[in-house]
Structures are given as C-alpha cells and as structure tokens.
Amino acid sequence: MKKTLFIASVLTLLSTSADAQRVEELSGSYVYVLTDNDNITLREAKRKCIELAKAEAIKQEFGEMVTSDVIDTNVETNGEATSSFFWENTVAMAKGEWLGDTQQPKLDMRYEDGKLLITAEVKGKAREIIQSKIDLKWEILKEGADGRKPAGSFDSGERIYVSFRSPANGYVAIYLIVGDDDTSCLLPYAKDADGRFDVRAGHDYIFFDREQDPQAQHYRMKTRREQEDNQLVIIFSPNPFTKCNDVSLDKLHPNTLNTHDFQKWLLGCQRLDRDMVVSKRWIKINQKKQ
C-alpha cells in the first residue's frame, strides 16, 4: 500500500535553550495524498499526517536517527489481520522528540485530480536527541482464546493490560488520552499516595493484572461511539518524578485531568529531565455489536 507524501515547508522559529541538548520551537507542514486504494480511514489519515509533519520538522532541524513514536498494528486486508510498520519507519528518522504543541495542529483538505490532499500544519517545541534513549520493551495486551496477546484494537468492555520491561531501575507512569478534555492516570494507581511507581531493571511486569499484583486496578476500554481512538502514553525515567496533579474520582475509576493540563505537565517534565522517555501508541475502541 504505497502512499504519496511530500513536504510543503519547515521553519525553525526560535531557539529556547543554550544547553547542549537543544530545545527549539519549530513549525512545519506535511501533505498526505489519500487515494481510493488506501486501506485507511480519514480519521487515521489526519492523525498520521500530523505526526509526519512533526517528524519532518524535527528532521529538518536536528537531522535523522533511529527512534520511534508511532506504531500501526492490526491492519485488516482481505479479511486477514496484518501489522504495518511503514509509519514507524518514517517517523523513526527524526533525530529529536516532539515535546508538545504550542498551537493546535491545523488541517486542510482539498481534492485534486480525483485525490484527497490533506495538509497538516504544526507548531511546537522539540528537543534534540544527542544520547541514546533507554530502550523500553512494552506491549498493549488483551485477553484472547489462547491467552493474552498484543493488540491495537478493543471491543468496548474488554480489559486492557500492559507488559513492560526496562533495562534500568526507575519510575514509570501510564496515561490514557481520551480526547482534548479527558486524560486518565492508569499508573500509579489511584491508591498510591506518593504518586510514583518503582520498577526494577530486567523485571517483566504485567500492569493492571491482579494475579501479578493483588493491589492492581483493572481497566476496561469503553466507548459510547461506534469507533473511538485513544492514545496510551508510557512515561519512564531513571530519575524520580511525581505524577501530575489530577482529580480523584470513585474507587472504580482512575484519577483524571484536563488533557491540556496533562500536556503542559509532561512538557515541563521532559524539559527538566533529559533522561525521560515518553512512548505513545494508539488504541482503537469499537462499539461491541449486539
């Protein structure tokens, strides 16, 4: 499935740090051409166009290296589920990491020669990567007929688990971004008053699993829409950090906060902690058919 992609413009606006690991304010745009042969929804095309605009802006400023932020899984073609790493490889070339948006991404769509052209314009802060990041191994899991398996899509009501292993001792947090107005803290659990979750180097964890941790909380992926995209965010650092200041709900639900406040908190953490690793993956939630 080949896609035609080209860059419209990338502009560096302002240097915000004289540190060796530079933080720059960048802007850029990307044009994605969607044809009738592309096995991708309009919502997914818009989202990935934005991610690619960010990646190209970083590449123009900092160069290229191998890193990853976007992974596309469970693509169904002719009734068979496959995994596509096209987007991971494309984004992986950016030698830096996008810390956060300074303005909301703008999207424009137009038809040209029978094809839909999607243009994404982004503005935000990015940090140059000049040292190797800690290599985290993690997967989103759900129950299957033969046990738990990696998954990128869920039926509403299905339980979610996360496998995790780090090569270094440290601290981890997991957040679920549901939309612009809602982000939930899945880990540390709501009961953890110190706001930190310690992990040991080389140890295999299954989060949200009471068989491994009797104090763990269970979570189910739910939606009232026909289909919904959520984003799972893993945050790890060998340096102590405390989760953001969220709001406690009842014992059956994770603490929550406004997505803008979460992004602002995360941006501040990343600017202060160059060892912090932030990894994101999308989850598709489908309304279960009756």
PDB file of C-alpha atoms in Angstrom:
ATOM      1  CA  MET A   1       0.000   0.000   0.000  1.00  0.00           C
ATOM      2  CA  LYS A   2       2.043   2.898  -1.283  1.00  0.00           C
ATOM      3  CA  LYS A   3       1.291   6.473  -0.326  1.00  0.00           C
ATOM      4  CA  THR A   4       2.417   9.681  -1.976  1.00  0.00           C
ATOM      5  CA  LEU A   5       3.867  12.128   0.537  1.00  0.00           C
ATOM      6  CA  PHE A   6       5.630  15.435   0.107  1.00  0.00           C
ATOM      7  CA  ILE A   7       6.762  18.275   2.324  1.00  0.00           C
ATOM      8  CA  ALA A   8       5.361  21.781   1.973  1.00  0.00           C
ATOM      9  CA  SER A   9       7.558  23.733   4.384  1.00  0.00           C
ATOM     10  CA  VAL A  10       9.526  23.554   7.610  1.00  0.00           C
ATOM     11  CA  LEU A  11      10.685  26.606   9.552  1.00  0.00           C
ATOM     12  CA  THR A  12      12.736  26.994  12.723  1.00  0.00           C
ATOM     13  CA  LEU A  13      11.358  29.932  14.686  1.00  0.00           C
ATOM     14  CA  LEU A  14      13.198  30.272  17.952  1.00  0.00           C
ATOM     15  CA  SER A  15      15.954  28.653  19.998  1.00  0.00           C
ATOM     16  CA  THR A  16      14.819  28.333  23.609  1.00  0.00           C
ATOM     17  CA  SER A  17      17.880  26.766  25.206  1.00  0.00           C
ATOM     18  CA  ALA A  18      21.643  27.144  25.071  1.00  0.00           C
ATOM     19  CA  ASP A  19      22.081  23.701  26.595  1.00  0.00           C
ATOM     20  CA  ALA A  20      23.960  21.021  24.645  1.00  0.00           C
ATOM     21  CA  GLN A  21      20.667  19.211  24.223  1.00  0.00           C
ATOM     22  CA  ARG A  22      18.870  21.954  22.333  1.00  0.00           C
ATOM     23  CA  VAL A  23      15.186  22.740  22.657  1.00  0.00           C
ATOM     24  CA  GLU A  24      13.784  24.565  19.635  1.00  0.00           C
ATOM     25  CA  GLU A  25      10.415  25.971  18.675  1.00  0.00           C
ATOM     26  CA  LEU A  26       9.545  24.523  15.277  1.00  0.00           C
ATOM     27  CA  SER A  27       6.806  24.767  12.720  1.00  0.00           C
ATOM     28  CA  GLY A  28       6.217  22.599   9.713  1.00  0.00           C
ATOM     29  CA  SER A  29       3.654  21.200   7.332  1.00  0.00           C
ATOM     30  CA  TYR A  30       3.090  17.948   5.500  1.00  0.00           C
ATOM     31  CA  VAL A  31       0.810  16.950   2.658  1.00  0.00           C
ATOM     32  CA  TYR A  32      -0.673  13.478   2.539  1.00  0.00           C
ATOM     33  CA  VAL A  33      -2.387  12.201  -0.603  1.00  0.00           C
ATOM     34  CA  LEU A  34      -5.235   9.789   0.068  1.00  0.00           C
ATOM     35  CA  THR A  35      -6.458   7.605  -2.797  1.00  0.00           C
ATOM     36  CA  ASP A  36      -9.332   5.148  -3.099  1.00  0.00           C
ATOM     37  CA  ASN A  37      -6.828   2.273  -2.866  1.00  0.00           C
ATOM     38  CA  ASP A  38      -5.561   3.272   0.589  1.00  0.00           C
ATOM     39  CA  ASN A  39      -6.761   0.967   3.357  1.00  0.00           C
ATOM     40  CA  ILE A  40      -7.013   3.726   5.961  1.00  0.00           C
ATOM     41  CA  THR A  41      -9.824   5.796   7.456  1.00  0.00           C
ATOM     42  CA  LEU A  42      -9.996   9.571   7.096  1.00  0.00           C
ATOM     43  CA  ARG A  43      -9.512   9.966  10.850  1.00  0.00           C
ATOM     44  CA  GLU A  44      -6.340   7.857  10.773  1.00  0.00           C
ATOM     45  CA  ALA A  45      -5.020   9.741   7.745  1.00  0.00           C
ATOM     46  CA  LYS A  46      -5.482  13.094   9.511  1.00  0.00           C
ATOM     47  CA  ARG A  47      -3.767  11.841  12.661  1.00  0.00           C
ATOM     48  CA  LYS A  48      -0.792  10.383  10.854  1.00  0.00           C
ATOM     49  CA  CYS A  49      -0.412  13.446   8.646  1.00  0.00           C
ATOM     50  CA  ILE A  50       0.024  15.495  11.838  1.00  0.00           C
ATOM     51  CA  GLU A  51       2.599  13.053  13.224  1.00  0.00           C
ATOM     52  CA  LEU A  52       4.560  13.109   9.981  1.00  0.00           C
ATOM     53  CA  ALA A  53       4.548  16.914   9.906  1.00  0.00           C
ATOM     54  CA  LYS A  54       6.113  16.895  13.378  1.00  0.00           C
ATOM     55  CA  ALA A  55       8.689  14.300  12.320  1.00  0.00           C
ATOM     56  CA  GLU A  56       9.708  16.258   9.239  1.00  0.00           C
ATOM     57  CA  ALA A  57      10.053  19.485  11.234  1.00  0.00           C
ATOM     58  CA  ILE A  58      12.387  17.691  13.651  1.00  0.00           C
ATOM     59  CA  LYS A  59      14.400  16.113  10.819  1.00  0.00           C
ATOM     60  CA  GLN A  60      14.945  19.480   9.179  1.00  0.00           C
ATOM     61  CA  GLU A  61      16.275  20.975  12.419  1.00  0.00           C
ATOM     62  CA  PHE A  62      18.126  18.122  14.103  1.00  0.00           C
ATOM     63  CA  GLY A  63      18.803  15.556  11.368  1.00  0.00           C
ATOM     64  CA  GLU A  64      17.999  11.859  11.423  1.00  0.00           C
ATOM     65  CA  MET A  65      18.452   8.882  13.716  1.00  0.00           C
ATOM     66  CA  VAL A  66      16.522   5.778  14.723  1.00  0.00           C
ATOM     67  CA  THR A  67      13.720   6.378  17.207  1.00  0.00           C
ATOM     68  CA  SER A  68      10.035   5.536  17.195  1.00  0.00           C
ATOM     69  CA  ASP A  69       6.820   7.145  18.291  1.00  0.00           C
ATOM     70  CA  VAL A  70       4.040   5.824  16.055  1.00  0.00           C
ATOM     71  CA  ILE A  71       3.196   2.152  15.552  1.00  0.00           C
ATOM     72  CA  ASP A  72       0.324   0.953  13.381  1.00  0.00           C
ATOM     73  CA  THR A  73      -0.988  -2.554  14.126  1.00  0.00           C
ATOM     74  CA  ASN A  74      -3.902  -4.809  13.287  1.00  0.00           C
ATOM     75  CA  VAL A  75      -4.463  -3.539   9.755  1.00  0.00           C
ATOM     76  CA  GLU A  76      -7.069  -5.742   8.122  1.00  0.00           C
ATOM     77  CA  THR A  77      -6.543  -6.586   4.442  1.00  0.00           C
ATOM     78  CA  ASN A  78      -8.786  -9.052   2.628  1.00  0.00           C
ATOM     79  CA  GLY A  79     -10.070 -10.353   5.937  1.00  0.00           C
ATOM     80  CA  GLU A  80      -6.624 -11.063   7.389  1.00  0.00           C
ATOM     81  CA  ALA A  81      -5.021  -9.094  10.230  1.00  0.00           C
ATOM     82  CA  THR A  82      -1.509  -7.905   9.497  1.00  0.00           C
ATOM     83  CA  SER A  83       0.954  -5.458  11.056  1.00  0.00           C
ATOM     84  CA  SER A  84       2.264  -2.426   9.188  1.00  0.00           C
ATOM     85  CA  PHE A  85       5.499  -0.699  10.230  1.00  0.00           C
ATOM     86  CA  PHE A  86       5.513   1.892   7.453  1.00  0.00           C
ATOM     87  CA  TRP A  87       4.648   4.741   9.794  1.00  0.00           C
ATOM     88  CA  GLU A  88       7.085   3.630  12.474  1.00  0.00           C
ATOM     89  CA  ASN A  89       9.977   3.618   9.980  1.00  0.00           C
ATOM     90  CA  THR A  90       9.060   7.032   8.595  1.00  0.00           C
ATOM     91  CA  VAL A  91       8.810   8.744  11.969  1.00  0.00           C
ATOM     92  CA  ALA A  92      11.846   6.881  13.256  1.00  0.00           C
ATOM     93  CA  MET A  93      14.221   9.011  11.174  1.00  0.00           C
ATOM     94  CA  ALA A  94      13.715  12.174  13.227  1.00  0.00           C
ATOM     95  CA  LYS A  95      16.738  12.905  15.463  1.00  0.00           C
ATOM     96  CA  GLY A  96      14.722  14.525  18.171  1.00  0.00           C
ATOM     97  CA  GLU A  97      11.498  14.274  20.133  1.00  0.00           C
ATOM     98  CA  TRP A  98       8.390  16.413  19.993  1.00  0.00           C
ATOM     99  CA  LEU A  99       7.794  17.785  23.476  1.00  0.00           C
ATOM    100  CA  GLY A 100       4.430  19.412  22.890  1.00  0.00           C
ATOM    101  CA  ASP A 101       2.317  21.701  20.733  1.00  0.00           C
ATOM    102  CA  THR A 102       2.474  25.476  21.161  1.00  0.00           C
ATOM    103  CA  GLN A 103      -0.585  25.769  18.899  1.00  0.00           C
ATOM    104  CA  GLN A 104      -3.268  23.292  17.946  1.00  0.00           C
ATOM    105  CA  PRO A 105      -2.411  21.498  14.660  1.00  0.00           C
ATOM    106  CA  LYS A 106      -4.299  22.847  11.650  1.00  0.00           C
ATOM    107  CA  LEU A 107      -5.726  20.596   8.947  1.00  0.00           C
ATOM    108  CA  ASP A 108      -6.855  21.466   5.452  1.00  0.00           C
ATOM    109  CA  MET A 109      -8.359  19.130   2.861  1.00  0.00           C
ATOM    110  CA  ARG A 110      -8.874  19.577  -0.859  1.00  0.00           C
ATOM    111  CA  TYR A 111      -9.447  17.395  -3.921  1.00  0.00           C
ATOM    112  CA  GLU A 112      -7.011  17.431  -6.814  1.00  0.00           C
ATOM    113  CA  ASP A 113      -7.154  15.103  -9.841  1.00  0.00           C
ATOM    114  CA  GLY A 114      -9.594  12.835  -8.036  1.00  0.00           C
ATOM    115  CA  LYS A 115      -7.370  12.507  -4.949  1.00  0.00           C
ATOM    116  CA  LEU A 116      -7.860  13.899  -1.459  1.00  0.00           C
ATOM    117  CA  LEU A 117      -4.928  16.037  -0.277  1.00  0.00           C
ATOM    118  CA  ILE A 118      -4.650  16.511   3.493  1.00  0.00           C
ATOM    119  CA  THR A 119      -2.323  19.254   4.710  1.00  0.00           C
ATOM    120  CA  ALA A 120      -1.248  19.394   8.353  1.00  0.00           C
ATOM    121  CA  GLU A 121       0.452  22.438   9.882  1.00  0.00           C
ATOM    122  CA  VAL A 122       2.084  22.063  13.289  1.00  0.00           C
ATOM    123  CA  LYS A 123       3.854  24.340  15.761  1.00  0.00           C
ATOM    124  CA  GLY A 124       5.555  23.140  18.924  1.00  0.00           C
ATOM    125  CA  LYS A 125       8.718  22.556  20.919  1.00  0.00           C
ATOM    126  CA  ALA A 126      11.153  19.740  20.162  1.00  0.00           C
ATOM    127  CA  ARG A 127      14.353  18.572  21.811  1.00  0.00           C
ATOM    128  CA  GLU A 128      17.446  17.280  20.056  1.00  0.00           C
ATOM    129  CA  ILE A 129      18.471  13.745  20.989  1.00  0.00           C
ATOM    130  CA  ILE A 130      22.244  13.585  21.438  1.00  0.00           C
ATOM    131  CA  GLN A 131      22.395  10.472  23.595  1.00  0.00           C
ATOM    132  CA  SER A 132      20.894   7.006  23.363  1.00  0.00           C
ATOM    133  CA  LYS A 133      17.492   6.739  24.971  1.00  0.00           C
ATOM    134  CA  ILE A 134      16.686   3.924  27.377  1.00  0.00           C
ATOM    135  CA  ASP A 135      15.274   1.048  25.342  1.00  0.00           C
ATOM    136  CA  LEU A 136      11.901   0.150  26.833  1.00  0.00           C
ATOM    137  CA  LYS A 137      10.070  -3.023  25.851  1.00  0.00           C
ATOM    138  CA  TRP A 138       6.309  -2.780  26.220  1.00  0.00           C
ATOM    139  CA  GLU A 139       3.131  -4.050  24.618  1.00  0.00           C
ATOM    140  CA  ILE A 140      -0.591  -3.398  24.920  1.00  0.00           C
ATOM    141  CA  LEU A 141      -2.329  -6.712  25.652  1.00  0.00           C
ATOM    142  CA  LYS A 142      -5.847  -8.110  25.751  1.00  0.00           C
ATOM    143  CA  GLU A 143      -7.372 -11.493  26.515  1.00  0.00           C
ATOM    144  CA  GLY A 144      -7.680 -13.918  23.628  1.00  0.00           C
ATOM    145  CA  ALA A 145      -8.733 -17.517  23.164  1.00  0.00           C
ATOM    146  CA  ASP A 146      -5.122 -18.616  23.723  1.00  0.00           C
ATOM    147  CA  GLY A 147      -4.252 -16.146  26.483  1.00  0.00           C
ATOM    148  CA  ARG A 148      -3.136 -12.543  26.378  1.00  0.00           C
ATOM    149  CA  LYS A 149      -1.792 -11.218  23.108  1.00  0.00           C
ATOM    150  CA  PRO A 150      -0.578  -7.842  21.754  1.00  0.00           C
ATOM    151  CA  ALA A 151      -3.484  -5.753  20.482  1.00  0.00           C
ATOM    152  CA  GLY A 152      -4.131  -2.388  18.893  1.00  0.00           C
ATOM    153  CA  SER A 153      -7.933  -2.564  18.885  1.00  0.00           C
ATOM    154  CA  PHE A 154     -10.517  -3.465  21.518  1.00  0.00           C
ATOM    155  CA  ASP A 155     -14.232  -4.094  21.672  1.00  0.00           C
ATOM    156  CA  SER A 156     -15.902  -1.840  24.215  1.00  0.00           C
ATOM    157  CA  GLY A 157     -15.779  -3.562  27.596  1.00  0.00           C
ATOM    158  CA  GLU A 158     -12.604  -5.599  27.018  1.00  0.00           C
ATOM    159  CA  ARG A 159      -9.867  -5.428  29.634  1.00  0.00           C
ATOM    160  CA  ILE A 160      -6.509  -3.904  28.851  1.00  0.00           C
ATOM    161  CA  TYR A 161      -3.095  -4.961  30.182  1.00  0.00           C
ATOM    162  CA  VAL A 162       0.389  -3.615  29.539  1.00  0.00           C
ATOM    163  CA  SER A 163       3.580  -5.710  29.573  1.00  0.00           C
ATOM    164  CA  PHE A 164       6.707  -3.737  30.460  1.00  0.00           C
ATOM    165  CA  ARG A 165      10.433  -4.227  30.916  1.00  0.00           C
ATOM    166  CA  SER A 166      13.203  -1.663  31.390  1.00  0.00           C
ATOM    167  CA  PRO A 167      16.990  -2.189  31.321  1.00  0.00           C
ATOM    168  CA  ALA A 168      17.376   0.248  34.232  1.00  0.00           C
ATOM    169  CA  ASN A 169      15.803   0.855  37.618  1.00  0.00           C
ATOM    170  CA  GLY A 170      13.434   3.774  37.597  1.00  0.00           C
ATOM    171  CA  TYR A 171       9.905   5.098  37.724  1.00  0.00           C
ATOM    172  CA  VAL A 172       7.007   4.659  35.327  1.00  0.00           C
ATOM    173  CA  ALA A 173       3.636   6.281  34.742  1.00  0.00           C
ATOM    174  CA  ILE A 174       0.905   5.363  32.253  1.00  0.00           C
ATOM    175  CA  TYR A 175      -1.779   7.731  30.976  1.00  0.00           C
ATOM    176  CA  LEU A 176      -4.714   7.283  28.611  1.00  0.00           C
ATOM    177  CA  ILE A 177      -5.623  10.290  26.474  1.00  0.00           C
ATOM    178  CA  VAL A 178      -9.287  10.017  25.540  1.00  0.00           C
ATOM    179  CA  GLY A 179      -9.662  13.439  23.907  1.00  0.00           C
ATOM    180  CA  ASP A 180      -8.947  17.132  24.355  1.00  0.00           C
ATOM    181  CA  ASP A 181     -10.846  17.229  27.642  1.00  0.00           C
ATOM    182  CA  ASP A 182     -10.023  13.941  29.333  1.00  0.00           C
ATOM    183  CA  THR A 183      -6.788  12.183  30.305  1.00  0.00           C
ATOM    184  CA  SER A 184      -6.744   9.374  32.870  1.00  0.00           C
ATOM    185  CA  CYS A 185      -3.838   8.262  35.048  1.00  0.00           C
ATOM    186  CA  LEU A 186      -3.772   4.452  34.884  1.00  0.00           C
ATOM    187  CA  LEU A 187      -0.457   4.108  36.733  1.00  0.00           C
ATOM    188  CA  PRO A 188       0.452   4.886  39.506  1.00  0.00           C
ATOM    189  CA  TYR A 189      -2.851   3.546  40.758  1.00  0.00           C
ATOM    190  CA  ALA A 190      -5.245   5.936  42.480  1.00  0.00           C
ATOM    191  CA  LYS A 191      -4.409   4.342  45.846  1.00  0.00           C
ATOM    192  CA  ASP A 192      -0.684   5.179  45.535  1.00  0.00           C
ATOM    193  CA  ALA A 193      -0.481   8.356  47.580  1.00  0.00           C
ATOM    194  CA  ASP A 194       3.199   9.031  46.782  1.00  0.00           C
ATOM    195  CA  GLY A 195       2.404   9.408  43.071  1.00  0.00           C
ATOM    196  CA  ARG A 196       5.245   7.123  41.933  1.00  0.00           C
ATOM    197  CA  PHE A 197       5.559   3.552  40.693  1.00  0.00           C
ATOM    198  CA  ASP A 198       9.004   1.972  41.032  1.00  0.00           C
ATOM    199  CA  VAL A 199      10.260  -0.631  38.549  1.00  0.00           C
ATOM    200  CA  ARG A 200      13.366  -2.815  38.665  1.00  0.00           C
ATOM    201  CA  ALA A 201      15.805  -3.361  35.832  1.00  0.00           C
ATOM    202  CA  GLY A 202      15.199  -6.516  33.768  1.00  0.00           C
ATOM    203  CA  HIS A 203      11.967  -7.408  35.566  1.00  0.00           C
ATOM    204  CA  ASP A 204       8.907  -8.357  33.491  1.00  0.00           C
ATOM    205  CA  TYR A 205       5.757  -6.559  34.620  1.00  0.00           C
ATOM    206  CA  ILE A 206       2.137  -7.018  33.587  1.00  0.00           C
ATOM    207  CA  PHE A 207       0.341  -3.872  34.690  1.00  0.00           C
ATOM    208  CA  PHE A 208      -3.374  -3.881  35.622  1.00  0.00           C
ATOM    209  CA  ASP A 209      -3.133  -7.602  36.479  1.00  0.00           C
ATOM    210  CA  ARG A 210      -4.204  -8.683  39.974  1.00  0.00           C
ATOM    211  CA  GLU A 211      -2.612 -12.093  39.517  1.00  0.00           C
ATOM    212  CA  GLN A 212       0.793 -10.387  39.499  1.00  0.00           C
ATOM    213  CA  ASP A 213      -0.126  -7.507  41.815  1.00  0.00           C
ATOM    214  CA  PRO A 214      -3.107  -8.024  44.165  1.00  0.00           C
ATOM    215  CA  GLN A 215      -3.335  -4.239  44.628  1.00  0.00           C
ATOM    216  CA  ALA A 216      -3.597  -3.539  40.887  1.00  0.00           C
ATOM    217  CA  GLN A 217      -6.619  -1.837  39.364  1.00  0.00           C
ATOM    218  CA  HIS A 218      -8.476  -3.431  36.467  1.00  0.00           C
ATOM    219  CA  TYR A 219      -9.369  -1.284  33.465  1.00  0.00           C
ATOM    220  CA  ARG A 220     -11.787  -1.858  30.607  1.00  0.00           C
ATOM    221  CA  MET A 221     -11.684   0.037  27.329  1.00  0.00           C
ATOM    222  CA  LYS A 222     -15.090   1.617  26.734  1.00  0.00           C
ATOM    223  CA  THR A 223     -16.756   3.893  24.218  1.00  0.00           C
ATOM    224  CA  ARG A 224     -20.279   5.097  23.509  1.00  0.00           C
ATOM    225  CA  ARG A 225     -19.370   5.867  19.901  1.00  0.00           C
ATOM    226  CA  GLU A 226     -19.287   3.433  17.021  1.00  0.00           C
ATOM    227  CA  GLN A 227     -15.483   3.794  16.982  1.00  0.00           C
ATOM    228  CA  GLU A 228     -13.022   5.839  19.036  1.00  0.00           C
ATOM    229  CA  ASP A 229      -9.243   6.381  19.045  1.00  0.00           C
ATOM    230  CA  ASN A 230      -7.451   6.725  22.383  1.00  0.00           C
ATOM    231  CA  GLN A 231      -3.723   7.194  22.968  1.00  0.00           C
ATOM    232  CA  LEU A 232      -1.748   5.298  25.611  1.00  0.00           C
ATOM    233  CA  VAL A 233       1.298   7.156  26.954  1.00  0.00           C
ATOM    234  CA  ILE A 234       4.172   5.420  28.774  1.00  0.00           C
ATOM    235  CA  ILE A 235       6.495   7.711  30.754  1.00  0.00           C
ATOM    236  CA  PHE A 236       9.743   6.335  32.213  1.00  0.00           C
ATOM    237  CA  SER A 237      12.747   7.909  33.878  1.00  0.00           C
ATOM    238  CA  PRO A 238      15.643   6.638  35.996  1.00  0.00           C
ATOM    239  CA  ASN A 239      15.144   9.870  37.952  1.00  0.00           C
ATOM    240  CA  PRO A 240      12.307  10.242  40.484  1.00  0.00           C
ATOM    241  CA  PHE A 241       9.249  12.118  39.240  1.00  0.00           C
ATOM    242  CA  THR A 242       5.748  12.516  40.642  1.00  0.00           C
ATOM    243  CA  LYS A 243       2.613  12.091  38.566  1.00  0.00           C
ATOM    244  CA  CYS A 244       0.676  15.206  37.600  1.00  0.00           C
ATOM    245  CA  ASN A 245      -1.864  16.845  39.891  1.00  0.00           C
ATOM    246  CA  ASP A 246      -5.031  15.013  38.887  1.00  0.00           C
ATOM    247  CA  VAL A 247      -8.527  14.720  40.353  1.00  0.00           C
ATOM    248  CA  SER A 248      -9.604  11.677  42.343  1.00  0.00           C
ATOM    249  CA  LEU A 249     -12.876  10.001  41.373  1.00  0.00           C
ATOM    250  CA  ASP A 250     -14.506   6.938  42.953  1.00  0.00           C
ATOM    251  CA  LYS A 251     -12.534   3.760  43.644  1.00  0.00           C
ATOM    252  CA  LEU A 252     -13.660   2.151  40.382  1.00  0.00           C
ATOM    253  CA  HIS A 253     -12.182   4.854  38.140  1.00  0.00           C
ATOM    254  CA  PRO A 254      -8.681   6.237  37.630  1.00  0.00           C
ATOM    255  CA  ASN A 255      -7.789   9.800  38.510  1.00  0.00           C
ATOM    256  CA  THR A 256      -8.341  12.250  35.658  1.00  0.00           C
ATOM    257  CA  LEU A 257      -7.393  15.739  34.487  1.00  0.00           C
ATOM    258  CA  ASN A 258      -7.808  18.018  31.502  1.00  0.00           C
ATOM    259  CA  THR A 259      -5.704  16.911  28.524  1.00  0.00           C
ATOM    260  CA  HIS A 260      -4.239  20.412  28.088  1.00  0.00           C
ATOM    261  CA  ASP A 261      -3.043  20.370  31.711  1.00  0.00           C
ATOM    262  CA  PHE A 262      -1.548  16.913  31.208  1.00  0.00           C
ATOM    263  CA  GLN A 263       0.351  18.002  28.081  1.00  0.00           C
ATOM    264  CA  LYS A 264       1.626  21.109  29.893  1.00  0.00           C
ATOM    265  CA  TRP A 265       2.847  18.984  32.831  1.00  0.00           C
ATOM    266  CA  LEU A 266       4.524  16.457  30.527  1.00  0.00           C
ATOM    267  CA  LEU A 267       6.264  19.190  28.533  1.00  0.00           C
ATOM    268  CA  GLY A 268       7.698  20.639  31.753  1.00  0.00           C
ATOM    269  CA  CYS A 269       8.912  17.216  32.911  1.00  0.00           C
ATOM    270  CA  GLN A 270      10.665  16.495  29.611  1.00  0.00           C
ATOM    271  CA  ARG A 271      12.392  19.865  29.541  1.00  0.00           C
ATOM    272  CA  LEU A 272      13.801  19.300  33.040  1.00  0.00           C
ATOM    273  CA  ASP A 273      14.682  15.605  32.661  1.00  0.00           C
ATOM    274  CA  ARG A 274      16.708  14.712  29.560  1.00  0.00           C
ATOM    275  CA  ASP A 275      16.670  11.028  30.599  1.00  0.00           C
ATOM    276  CA  MET A 276      12.873  10.820  30.499  1.00  0.00           C
ATOM    277  CA  VAL A 277      11.446   8.523  27.819  1.00  0.00           C
ATOM    278  CA  VAL A 278       7.919   9.099  26.518  1.00  0.00           C
ATOM    279  CA  SER A 279       6.414   6.447  24.252  1.00  0.00           C
ATOM    280  CA  LYS A 280       2.911   6.618  22.734  1.00  0.00           C
ATOM    281  CA  ARG A 281       0.655   4.185  20.931  1.00  0.00           C
ATOM    282  CA  TRP A 282      -2.875   4.482  19.595  1.00  0.00           C
ATOM    283  CA  ILE A 283      -5.726   2.187  20.602  1.00  0.00           C
ATOM    284  CA  LYS A 284      -8.879   1.730  18.544  1.00  0.00           C
ATOM    285  CA  ILE A 285     -12.053   1.004  20.520  1.00  0.00           C
ATOM    286  CA  ASN A 286     -15.073  -0.383  18.688  1.00  0.00           C
ATOM    287  CA  GLN A 287     -18.642  -0.452  19.930  1.00  0.00           C
ATOM    288  CA  LYS A 288     -19.421  -4.095  20.512  1.00  0.00           C
ATOM    289  CA  LYS A 289     -22.042  -5.349  18.079  1.00  0.00           C
ATOM    290  CA  GLN A 290     -25.183  -6.766  19.617  1.00  0.00           C
TER     291      GLN A 290
END
